[in-house]
Tab-separated table of C-alpha atoms and ligand atoms in Angstrom:
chain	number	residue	atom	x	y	z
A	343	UNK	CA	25.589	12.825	8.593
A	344	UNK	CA	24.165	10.743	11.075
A	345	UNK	CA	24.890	7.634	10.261
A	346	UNK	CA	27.836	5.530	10.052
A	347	UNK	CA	30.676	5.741	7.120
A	348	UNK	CA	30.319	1.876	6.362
A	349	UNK	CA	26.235	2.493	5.338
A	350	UNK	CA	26.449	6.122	4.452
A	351	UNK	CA	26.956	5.594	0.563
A	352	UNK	CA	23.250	3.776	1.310
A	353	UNK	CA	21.453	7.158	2.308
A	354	UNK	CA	20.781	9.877	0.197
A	355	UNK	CA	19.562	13.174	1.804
A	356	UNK	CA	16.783	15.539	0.811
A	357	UNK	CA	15.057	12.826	-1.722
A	358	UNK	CA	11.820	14.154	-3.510
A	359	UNK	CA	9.318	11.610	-2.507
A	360	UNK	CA	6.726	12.336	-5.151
A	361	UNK	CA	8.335	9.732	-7.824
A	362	UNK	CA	7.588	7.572	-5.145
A	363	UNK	CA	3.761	7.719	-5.172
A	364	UNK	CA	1.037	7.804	-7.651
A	365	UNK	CA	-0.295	10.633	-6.231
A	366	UNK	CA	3.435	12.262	-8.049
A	367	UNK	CA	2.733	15.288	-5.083
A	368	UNK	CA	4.395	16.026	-1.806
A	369	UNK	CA	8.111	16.824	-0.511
A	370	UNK	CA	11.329	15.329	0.514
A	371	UNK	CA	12.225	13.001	2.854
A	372	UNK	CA	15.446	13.570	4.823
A	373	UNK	CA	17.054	10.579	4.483
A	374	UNK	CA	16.315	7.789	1.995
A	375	UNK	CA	17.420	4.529	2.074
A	376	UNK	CA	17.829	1.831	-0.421
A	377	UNK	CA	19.297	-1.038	1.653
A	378	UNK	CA	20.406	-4.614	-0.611
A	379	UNK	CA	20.676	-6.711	1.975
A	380	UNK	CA	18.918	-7.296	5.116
A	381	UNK	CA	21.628	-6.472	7.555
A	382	UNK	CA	21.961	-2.924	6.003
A	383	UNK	CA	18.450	-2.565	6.480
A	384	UNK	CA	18.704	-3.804	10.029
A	385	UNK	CA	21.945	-1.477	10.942
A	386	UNK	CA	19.917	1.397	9.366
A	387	UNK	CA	17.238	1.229	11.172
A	388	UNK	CA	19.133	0.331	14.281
A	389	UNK	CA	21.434	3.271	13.665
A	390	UNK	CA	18.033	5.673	13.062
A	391	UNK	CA	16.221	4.569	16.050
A	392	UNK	CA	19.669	5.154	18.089
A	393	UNK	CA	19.513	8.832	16.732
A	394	UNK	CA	15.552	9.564	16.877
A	395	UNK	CA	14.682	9.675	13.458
A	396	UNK	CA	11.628	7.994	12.720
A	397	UNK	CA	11.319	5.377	10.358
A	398	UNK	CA	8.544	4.397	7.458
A	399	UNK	CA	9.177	1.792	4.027
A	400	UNK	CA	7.737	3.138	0.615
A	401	UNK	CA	6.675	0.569	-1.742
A	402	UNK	CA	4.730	1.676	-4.439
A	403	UNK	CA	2.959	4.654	-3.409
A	404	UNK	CA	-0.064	3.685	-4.366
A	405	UNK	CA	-1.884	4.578	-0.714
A	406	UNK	CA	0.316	7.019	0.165
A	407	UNK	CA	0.047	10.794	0.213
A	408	UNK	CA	3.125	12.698	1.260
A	409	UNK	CA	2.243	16.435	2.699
A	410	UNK	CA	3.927	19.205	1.024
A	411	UNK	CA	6.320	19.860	3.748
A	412	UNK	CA	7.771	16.556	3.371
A	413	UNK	CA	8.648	13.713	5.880
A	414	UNK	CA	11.213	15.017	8.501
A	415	UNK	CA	12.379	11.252	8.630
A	416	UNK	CA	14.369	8.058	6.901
A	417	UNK	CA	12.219	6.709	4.195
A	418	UNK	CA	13.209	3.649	2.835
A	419	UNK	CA	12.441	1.485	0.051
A	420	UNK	CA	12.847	-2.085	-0.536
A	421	UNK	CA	13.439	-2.683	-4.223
A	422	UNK	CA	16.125	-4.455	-3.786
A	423	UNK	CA	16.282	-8.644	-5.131
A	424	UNK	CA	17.076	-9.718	-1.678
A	425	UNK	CA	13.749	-8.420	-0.535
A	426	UNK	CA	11.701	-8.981	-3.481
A	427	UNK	CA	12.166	-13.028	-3.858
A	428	UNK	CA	9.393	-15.709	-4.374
A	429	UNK	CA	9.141	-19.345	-3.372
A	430	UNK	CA	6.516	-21.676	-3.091
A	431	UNK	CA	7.028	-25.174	-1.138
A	432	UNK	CA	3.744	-27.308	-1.312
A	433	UNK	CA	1.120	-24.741	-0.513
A	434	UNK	CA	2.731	-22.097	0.959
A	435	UNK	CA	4.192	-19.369	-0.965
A	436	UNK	CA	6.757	-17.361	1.107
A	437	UNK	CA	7.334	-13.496	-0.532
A	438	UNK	CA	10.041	-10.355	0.194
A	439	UNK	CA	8.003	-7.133	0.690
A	440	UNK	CA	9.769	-5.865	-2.425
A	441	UNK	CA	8.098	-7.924	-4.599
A	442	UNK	CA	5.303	-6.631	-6.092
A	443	UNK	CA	1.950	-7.972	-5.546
A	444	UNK	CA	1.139	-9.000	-9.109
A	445	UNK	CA	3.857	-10.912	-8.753
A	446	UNK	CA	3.051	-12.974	-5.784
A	447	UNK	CA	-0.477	-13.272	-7.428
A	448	UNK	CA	1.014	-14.798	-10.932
A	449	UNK	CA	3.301	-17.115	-8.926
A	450	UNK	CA	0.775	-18.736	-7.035
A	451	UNK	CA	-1.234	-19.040	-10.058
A	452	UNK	CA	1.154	-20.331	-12.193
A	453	UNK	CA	1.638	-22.958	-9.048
A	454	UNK	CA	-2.054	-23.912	-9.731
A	455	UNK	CA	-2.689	-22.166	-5.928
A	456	UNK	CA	-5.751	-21.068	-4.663
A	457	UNK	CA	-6.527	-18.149	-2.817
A	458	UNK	CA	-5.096	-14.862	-3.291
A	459	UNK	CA	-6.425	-14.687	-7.324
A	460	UNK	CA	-9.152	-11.988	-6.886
A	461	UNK	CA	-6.730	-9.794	-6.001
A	462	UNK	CA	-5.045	-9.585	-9.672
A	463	UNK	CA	-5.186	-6.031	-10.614
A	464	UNK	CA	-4.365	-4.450	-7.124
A	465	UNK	CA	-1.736	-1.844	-7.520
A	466	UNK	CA	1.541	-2.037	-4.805
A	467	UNK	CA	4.434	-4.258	-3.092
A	468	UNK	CA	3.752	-7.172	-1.151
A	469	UNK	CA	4.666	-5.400	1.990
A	470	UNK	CA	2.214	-2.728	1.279
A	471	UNK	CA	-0.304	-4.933	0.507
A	472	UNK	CA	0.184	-6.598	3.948
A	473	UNK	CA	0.510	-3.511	6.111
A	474	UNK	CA	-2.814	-2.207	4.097
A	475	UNK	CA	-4.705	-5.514	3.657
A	476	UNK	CA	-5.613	-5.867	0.457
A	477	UNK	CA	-9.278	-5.700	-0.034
A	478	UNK	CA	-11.646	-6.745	-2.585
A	479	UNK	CA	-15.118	-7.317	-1.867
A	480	UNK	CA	-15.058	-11.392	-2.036
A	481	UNK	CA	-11.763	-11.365	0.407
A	482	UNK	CA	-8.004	-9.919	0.995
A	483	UNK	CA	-4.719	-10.684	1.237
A	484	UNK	CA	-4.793	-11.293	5.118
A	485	UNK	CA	-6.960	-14.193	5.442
A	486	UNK	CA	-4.203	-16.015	3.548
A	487	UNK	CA	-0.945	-15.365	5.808
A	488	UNK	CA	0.232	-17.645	8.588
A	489	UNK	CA	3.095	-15.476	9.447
A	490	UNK	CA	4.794	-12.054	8.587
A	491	UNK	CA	8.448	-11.640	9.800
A	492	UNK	CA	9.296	-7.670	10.700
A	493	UNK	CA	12.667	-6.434	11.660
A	494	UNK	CA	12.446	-4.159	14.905
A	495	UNK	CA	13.869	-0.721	15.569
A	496	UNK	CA	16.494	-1.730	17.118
A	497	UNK	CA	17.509	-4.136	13.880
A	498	UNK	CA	16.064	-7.595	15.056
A	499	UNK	CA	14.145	-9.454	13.199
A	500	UNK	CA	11.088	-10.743	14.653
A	501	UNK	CA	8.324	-13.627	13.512
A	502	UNK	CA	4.811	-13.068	13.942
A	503	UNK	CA	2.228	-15.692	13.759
A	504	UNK	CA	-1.204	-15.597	13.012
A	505	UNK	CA	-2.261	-15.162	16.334
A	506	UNK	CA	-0.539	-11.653	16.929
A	507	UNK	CA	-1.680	-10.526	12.947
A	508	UNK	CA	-4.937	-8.618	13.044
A	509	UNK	CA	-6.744	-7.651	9.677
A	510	UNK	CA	-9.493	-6.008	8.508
A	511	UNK	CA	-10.947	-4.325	5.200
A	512	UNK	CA	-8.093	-2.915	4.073
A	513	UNK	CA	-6.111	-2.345	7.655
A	514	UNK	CA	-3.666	-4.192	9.992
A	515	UNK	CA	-2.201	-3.875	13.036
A	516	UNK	CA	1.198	-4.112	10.840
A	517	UNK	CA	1.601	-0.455	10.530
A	518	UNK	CA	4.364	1.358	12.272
A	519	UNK	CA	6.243	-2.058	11.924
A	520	UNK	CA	9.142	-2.794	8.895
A	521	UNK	CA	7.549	-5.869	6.909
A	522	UNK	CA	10.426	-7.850	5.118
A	523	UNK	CA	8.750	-11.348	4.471
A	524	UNK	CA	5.901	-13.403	5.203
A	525	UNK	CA	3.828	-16.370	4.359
A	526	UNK	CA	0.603	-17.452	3.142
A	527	UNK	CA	-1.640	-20.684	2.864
A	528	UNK	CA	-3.144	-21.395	0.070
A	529	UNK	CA	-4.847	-24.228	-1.985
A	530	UNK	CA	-4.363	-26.448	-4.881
A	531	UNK	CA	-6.929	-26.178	-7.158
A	532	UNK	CA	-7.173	-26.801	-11.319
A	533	UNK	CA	-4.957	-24.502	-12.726
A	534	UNK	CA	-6.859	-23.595	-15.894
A	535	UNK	CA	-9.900	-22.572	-13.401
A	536	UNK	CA	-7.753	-20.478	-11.095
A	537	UNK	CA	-6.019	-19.262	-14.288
A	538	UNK	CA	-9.875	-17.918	-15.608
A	539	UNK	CA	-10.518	-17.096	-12.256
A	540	UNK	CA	-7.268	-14.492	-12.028
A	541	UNK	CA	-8.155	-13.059	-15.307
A	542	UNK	CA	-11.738	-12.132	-14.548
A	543	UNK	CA	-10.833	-10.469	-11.674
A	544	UNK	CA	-7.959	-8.713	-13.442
A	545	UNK	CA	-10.693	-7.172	-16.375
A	546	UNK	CA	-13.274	-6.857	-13.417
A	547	UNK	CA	-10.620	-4.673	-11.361
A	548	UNK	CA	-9.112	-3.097	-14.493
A	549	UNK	CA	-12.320	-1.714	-15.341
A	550	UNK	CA	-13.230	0.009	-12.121
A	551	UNK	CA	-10.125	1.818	-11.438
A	552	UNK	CA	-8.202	4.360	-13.263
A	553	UNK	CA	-5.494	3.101	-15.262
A	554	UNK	CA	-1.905	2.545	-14.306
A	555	UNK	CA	0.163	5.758	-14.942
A	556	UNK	CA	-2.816	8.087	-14.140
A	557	UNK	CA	-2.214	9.833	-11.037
A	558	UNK	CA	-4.493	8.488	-9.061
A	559	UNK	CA	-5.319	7.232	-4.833
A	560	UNK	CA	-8.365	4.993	-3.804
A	561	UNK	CA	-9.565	7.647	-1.282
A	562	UNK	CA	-13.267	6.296	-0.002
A	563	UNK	CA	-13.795	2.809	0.298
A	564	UNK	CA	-17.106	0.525	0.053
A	565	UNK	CA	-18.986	1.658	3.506
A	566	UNK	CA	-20.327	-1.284	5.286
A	567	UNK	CA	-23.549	-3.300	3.722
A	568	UNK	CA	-24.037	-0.402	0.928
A	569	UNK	CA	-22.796	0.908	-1.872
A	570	UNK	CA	-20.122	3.408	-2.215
A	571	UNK	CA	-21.476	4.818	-5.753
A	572	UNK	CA	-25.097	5.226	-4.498
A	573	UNK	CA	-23.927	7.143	-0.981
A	574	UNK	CA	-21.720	9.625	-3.231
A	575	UNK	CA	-24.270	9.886	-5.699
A	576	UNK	CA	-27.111	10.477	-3.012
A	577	UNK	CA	-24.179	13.005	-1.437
A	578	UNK	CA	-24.414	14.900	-4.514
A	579	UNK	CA	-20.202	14.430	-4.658
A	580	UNK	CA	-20.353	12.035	-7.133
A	581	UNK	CA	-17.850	13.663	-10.314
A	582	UNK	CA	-17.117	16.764	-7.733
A	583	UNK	CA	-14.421	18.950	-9.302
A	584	UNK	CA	-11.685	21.353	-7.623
A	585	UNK	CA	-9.071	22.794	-9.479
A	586	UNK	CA	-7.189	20.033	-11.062
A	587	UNK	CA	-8.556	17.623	-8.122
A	588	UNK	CA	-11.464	15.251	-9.105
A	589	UNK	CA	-13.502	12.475	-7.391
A	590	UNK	CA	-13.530	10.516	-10.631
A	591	UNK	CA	-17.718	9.875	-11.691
A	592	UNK	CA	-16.364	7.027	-13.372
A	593	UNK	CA	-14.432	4.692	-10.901
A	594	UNK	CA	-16.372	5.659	-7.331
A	595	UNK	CA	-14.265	6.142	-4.246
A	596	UNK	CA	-11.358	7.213	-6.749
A	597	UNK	CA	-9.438	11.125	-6.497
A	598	UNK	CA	-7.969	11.797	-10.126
A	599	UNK	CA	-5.330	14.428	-10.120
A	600	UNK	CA	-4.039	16.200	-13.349
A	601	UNK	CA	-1.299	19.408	-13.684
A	602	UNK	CA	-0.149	21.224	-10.294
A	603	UNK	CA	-1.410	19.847	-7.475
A	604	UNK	CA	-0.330	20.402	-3.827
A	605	UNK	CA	-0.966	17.549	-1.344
A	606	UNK	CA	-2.225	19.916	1.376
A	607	UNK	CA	-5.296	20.742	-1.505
A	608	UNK	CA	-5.955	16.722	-2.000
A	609	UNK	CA	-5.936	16.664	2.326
A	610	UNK	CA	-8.489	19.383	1.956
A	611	UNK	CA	-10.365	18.512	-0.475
A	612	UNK	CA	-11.027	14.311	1.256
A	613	UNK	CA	-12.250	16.374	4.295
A	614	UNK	CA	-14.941	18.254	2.651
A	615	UNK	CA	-16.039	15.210	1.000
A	616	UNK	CA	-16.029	13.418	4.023
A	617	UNK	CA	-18.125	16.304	5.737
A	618	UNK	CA	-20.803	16.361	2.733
A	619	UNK	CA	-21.131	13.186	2.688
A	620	UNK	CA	-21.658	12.859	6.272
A	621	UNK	CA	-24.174	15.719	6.448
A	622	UNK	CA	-26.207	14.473	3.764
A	623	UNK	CA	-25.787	10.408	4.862
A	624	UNK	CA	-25.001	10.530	8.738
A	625	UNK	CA	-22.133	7.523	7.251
A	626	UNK	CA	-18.601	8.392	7.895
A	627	UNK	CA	-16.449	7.419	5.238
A	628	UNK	CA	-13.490	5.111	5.839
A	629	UNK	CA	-10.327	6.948	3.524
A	630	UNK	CA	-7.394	4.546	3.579
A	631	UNK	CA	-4.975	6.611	2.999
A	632	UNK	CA	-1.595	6.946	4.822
A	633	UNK	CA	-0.863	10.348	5.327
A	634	UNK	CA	3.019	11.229	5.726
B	1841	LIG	C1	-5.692	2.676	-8.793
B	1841	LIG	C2	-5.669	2.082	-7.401
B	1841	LIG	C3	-6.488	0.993	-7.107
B	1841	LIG	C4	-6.479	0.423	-5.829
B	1841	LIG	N1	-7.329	-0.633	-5.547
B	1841	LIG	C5	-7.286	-1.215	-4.336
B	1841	LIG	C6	-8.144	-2.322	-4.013
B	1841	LIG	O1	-8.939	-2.778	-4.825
B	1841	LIG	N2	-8.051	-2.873	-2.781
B	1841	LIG	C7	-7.171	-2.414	-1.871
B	1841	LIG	O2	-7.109	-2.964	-0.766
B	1841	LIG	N3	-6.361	-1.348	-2.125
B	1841	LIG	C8	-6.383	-0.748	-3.325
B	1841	LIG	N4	-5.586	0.324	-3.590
B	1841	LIG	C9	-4.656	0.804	-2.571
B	1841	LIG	C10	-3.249	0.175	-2.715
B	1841	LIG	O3	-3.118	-0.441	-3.967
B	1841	LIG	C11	-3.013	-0.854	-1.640
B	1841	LIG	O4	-3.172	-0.296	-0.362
B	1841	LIG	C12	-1.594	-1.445	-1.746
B	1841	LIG	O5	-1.554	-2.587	-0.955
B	1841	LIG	C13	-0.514	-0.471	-1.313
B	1841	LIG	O6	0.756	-1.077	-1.575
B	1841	LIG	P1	2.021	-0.133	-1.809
B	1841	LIG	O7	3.215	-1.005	-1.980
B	1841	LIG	O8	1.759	0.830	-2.869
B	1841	LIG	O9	2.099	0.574	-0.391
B	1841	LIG	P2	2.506	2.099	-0.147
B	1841	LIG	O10	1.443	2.977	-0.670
B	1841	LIG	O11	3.886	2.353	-0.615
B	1841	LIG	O12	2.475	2.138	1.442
B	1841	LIG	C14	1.255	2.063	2.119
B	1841	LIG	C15	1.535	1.916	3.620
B	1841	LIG	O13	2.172	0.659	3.839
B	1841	LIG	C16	3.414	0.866	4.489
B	1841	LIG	N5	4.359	-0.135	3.976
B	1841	LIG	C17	4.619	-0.451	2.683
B	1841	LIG	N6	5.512	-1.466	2.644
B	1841	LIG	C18	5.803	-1.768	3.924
B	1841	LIG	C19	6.663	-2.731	4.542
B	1841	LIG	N7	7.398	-3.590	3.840
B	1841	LIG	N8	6.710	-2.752	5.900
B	1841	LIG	C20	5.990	-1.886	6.636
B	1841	LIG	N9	5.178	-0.954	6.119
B	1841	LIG	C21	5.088	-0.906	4.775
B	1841	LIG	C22	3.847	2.287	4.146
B	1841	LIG	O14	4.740	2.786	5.117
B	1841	LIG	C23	2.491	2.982	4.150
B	1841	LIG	O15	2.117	3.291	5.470
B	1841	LIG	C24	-5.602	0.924	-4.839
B	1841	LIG	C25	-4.779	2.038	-5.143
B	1841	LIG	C26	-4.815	2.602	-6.401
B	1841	LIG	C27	-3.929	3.788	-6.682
């Protein structure tokens, strides 16, 4: 074992990663790490990086496919309360990664805050929803954060403010980085209008993706100016079926997976969709998903 006696009842080896995602594919990772305090996490990672053994957080799996072969690496999630904790001080509400995003969402409702309602319904952790900017088509997560602290390789933690944090339609320039915390702005408005405003975007949302528990990944996104639905549909991909792989007819953009699946197939199978849909569209779509 690599790492130190004092964290090593923290590491398991040779942990099947596919509980981990909703995809429920892929293979182990090396080592996986369930650190409850932030000092293990920092002498974890400090103690990886010192050996050369790459580094990624899990948090829900929900954007994440993991290849068959597994990740030759330390995966590591961060479930635990210390990471996970909600506050809200005037308007700023100040999350863990852990937490999970419709948690952060209800809190700042239930605070009567502004801001961050439309995106009731979106699967994942905080931290994931950060590092993947979560995207809806009125606005995401990233527009709201002032700062994001990260702990560094070498264990450190570092702040970064909103003039290092770049986001886009569902990307950051967070990835690669370990997200514990950060920070967003947000607005006080009536709470029984933000309250009707987080529960039509919930049904909206609810109704154009597959259900929780269905093994599912958001693998095409909205292409600039046009809509996703009509380029698959004009693609003729729209409902395409392989094996027990699907690119679901009824929630666009969305790869439905049923029985024995390998990851390498779902890989394969976003590429030739991609192609089609490029030969028959000249757009190249965006696919969002983290590949491990
Ligand atoms: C049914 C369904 C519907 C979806 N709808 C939307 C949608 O409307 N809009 C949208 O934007 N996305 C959507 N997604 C994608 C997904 O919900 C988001 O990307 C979500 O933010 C991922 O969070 P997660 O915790 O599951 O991250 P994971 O999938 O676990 O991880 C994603 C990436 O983030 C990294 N990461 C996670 N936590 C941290 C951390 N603390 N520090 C550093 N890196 C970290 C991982 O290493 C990985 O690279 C959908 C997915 C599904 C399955």
């Amino acid at each position: 074992m690599v790492f130190t006696q004092s964290i090593q009842h923290l590491i398991r080896e040779d942990e099947p990663l596919s509980g981990f995602t909703w995809a429920r594919v892929g293979g182990a990772a090396k080592y996986f790490a369930e650190p409850g305090t932030q000092p293990e996490l920092a002498q974890i990672l400090s103690e990886a990086a010192a050996a050369g053994i790459p580094a990624r957080i899990v948090g829900e799996g929900a954007n994440i496919l993991v290849r068959d072969a597994g990740y030759d690496g330390l995966v590591i999630s961060l479930k635990a309360a210390e990471f996970s904790k909600v506050s809200i001080k005037d308007n700023v509400l100040t999350a863990g990664a852990g937490a999970s995003l419709s948690q952060v969402v209800s809190a700042s409702a239930g605070a009567g805050l502004a801001g961050i309602e439309y995106l009731a319904g979106i699967p994942g952790t905080f931290g994931g929803a950060l590092v993947c900017n979560a995207s809806v088509k009125n606005g995401d997560l990233g527009c709201r954060v002032t700062h994001v602290v990260a702990i560094e390789a070498d264990g450190k933690s570092i702040t970064l403010g909103s003039d290092q944090l770049r986001f886009g339609f569902q990307r950051s320039n967070l990835d690669g980085r370990f997200v514990i915390e950060a920070a967003l702005q947000l607005e006080t408005v009536d709470s029984a209008e933000l309250t009707r405003r987080m529960q039509s975007s919930w049904i909206v949302k609810r109704a154009a993706q597959p259900a929780s528990g269905q093994r599912a990944l958001q693998a095409f996104v909205e292409p600039d100016g046009m809509s996703l639905s009509d380029v698959l549909e004009q693609s003729g991909v729209q409902g395409l079926n392989e094996g027990e792989i699907s690119l679901s007819k009824q929630y666009p953009g969305y790869l439905v997976f049923s029985g024995e699946v390998k990851a390498d197939e779902i890989i394969k199978f976003v590429q030739r969709v991609t192609t089609k849909v490029e030969a028959a569209t000249g757009i190249r779509l965006h696919c969002p998903i983290k590949i491990w």
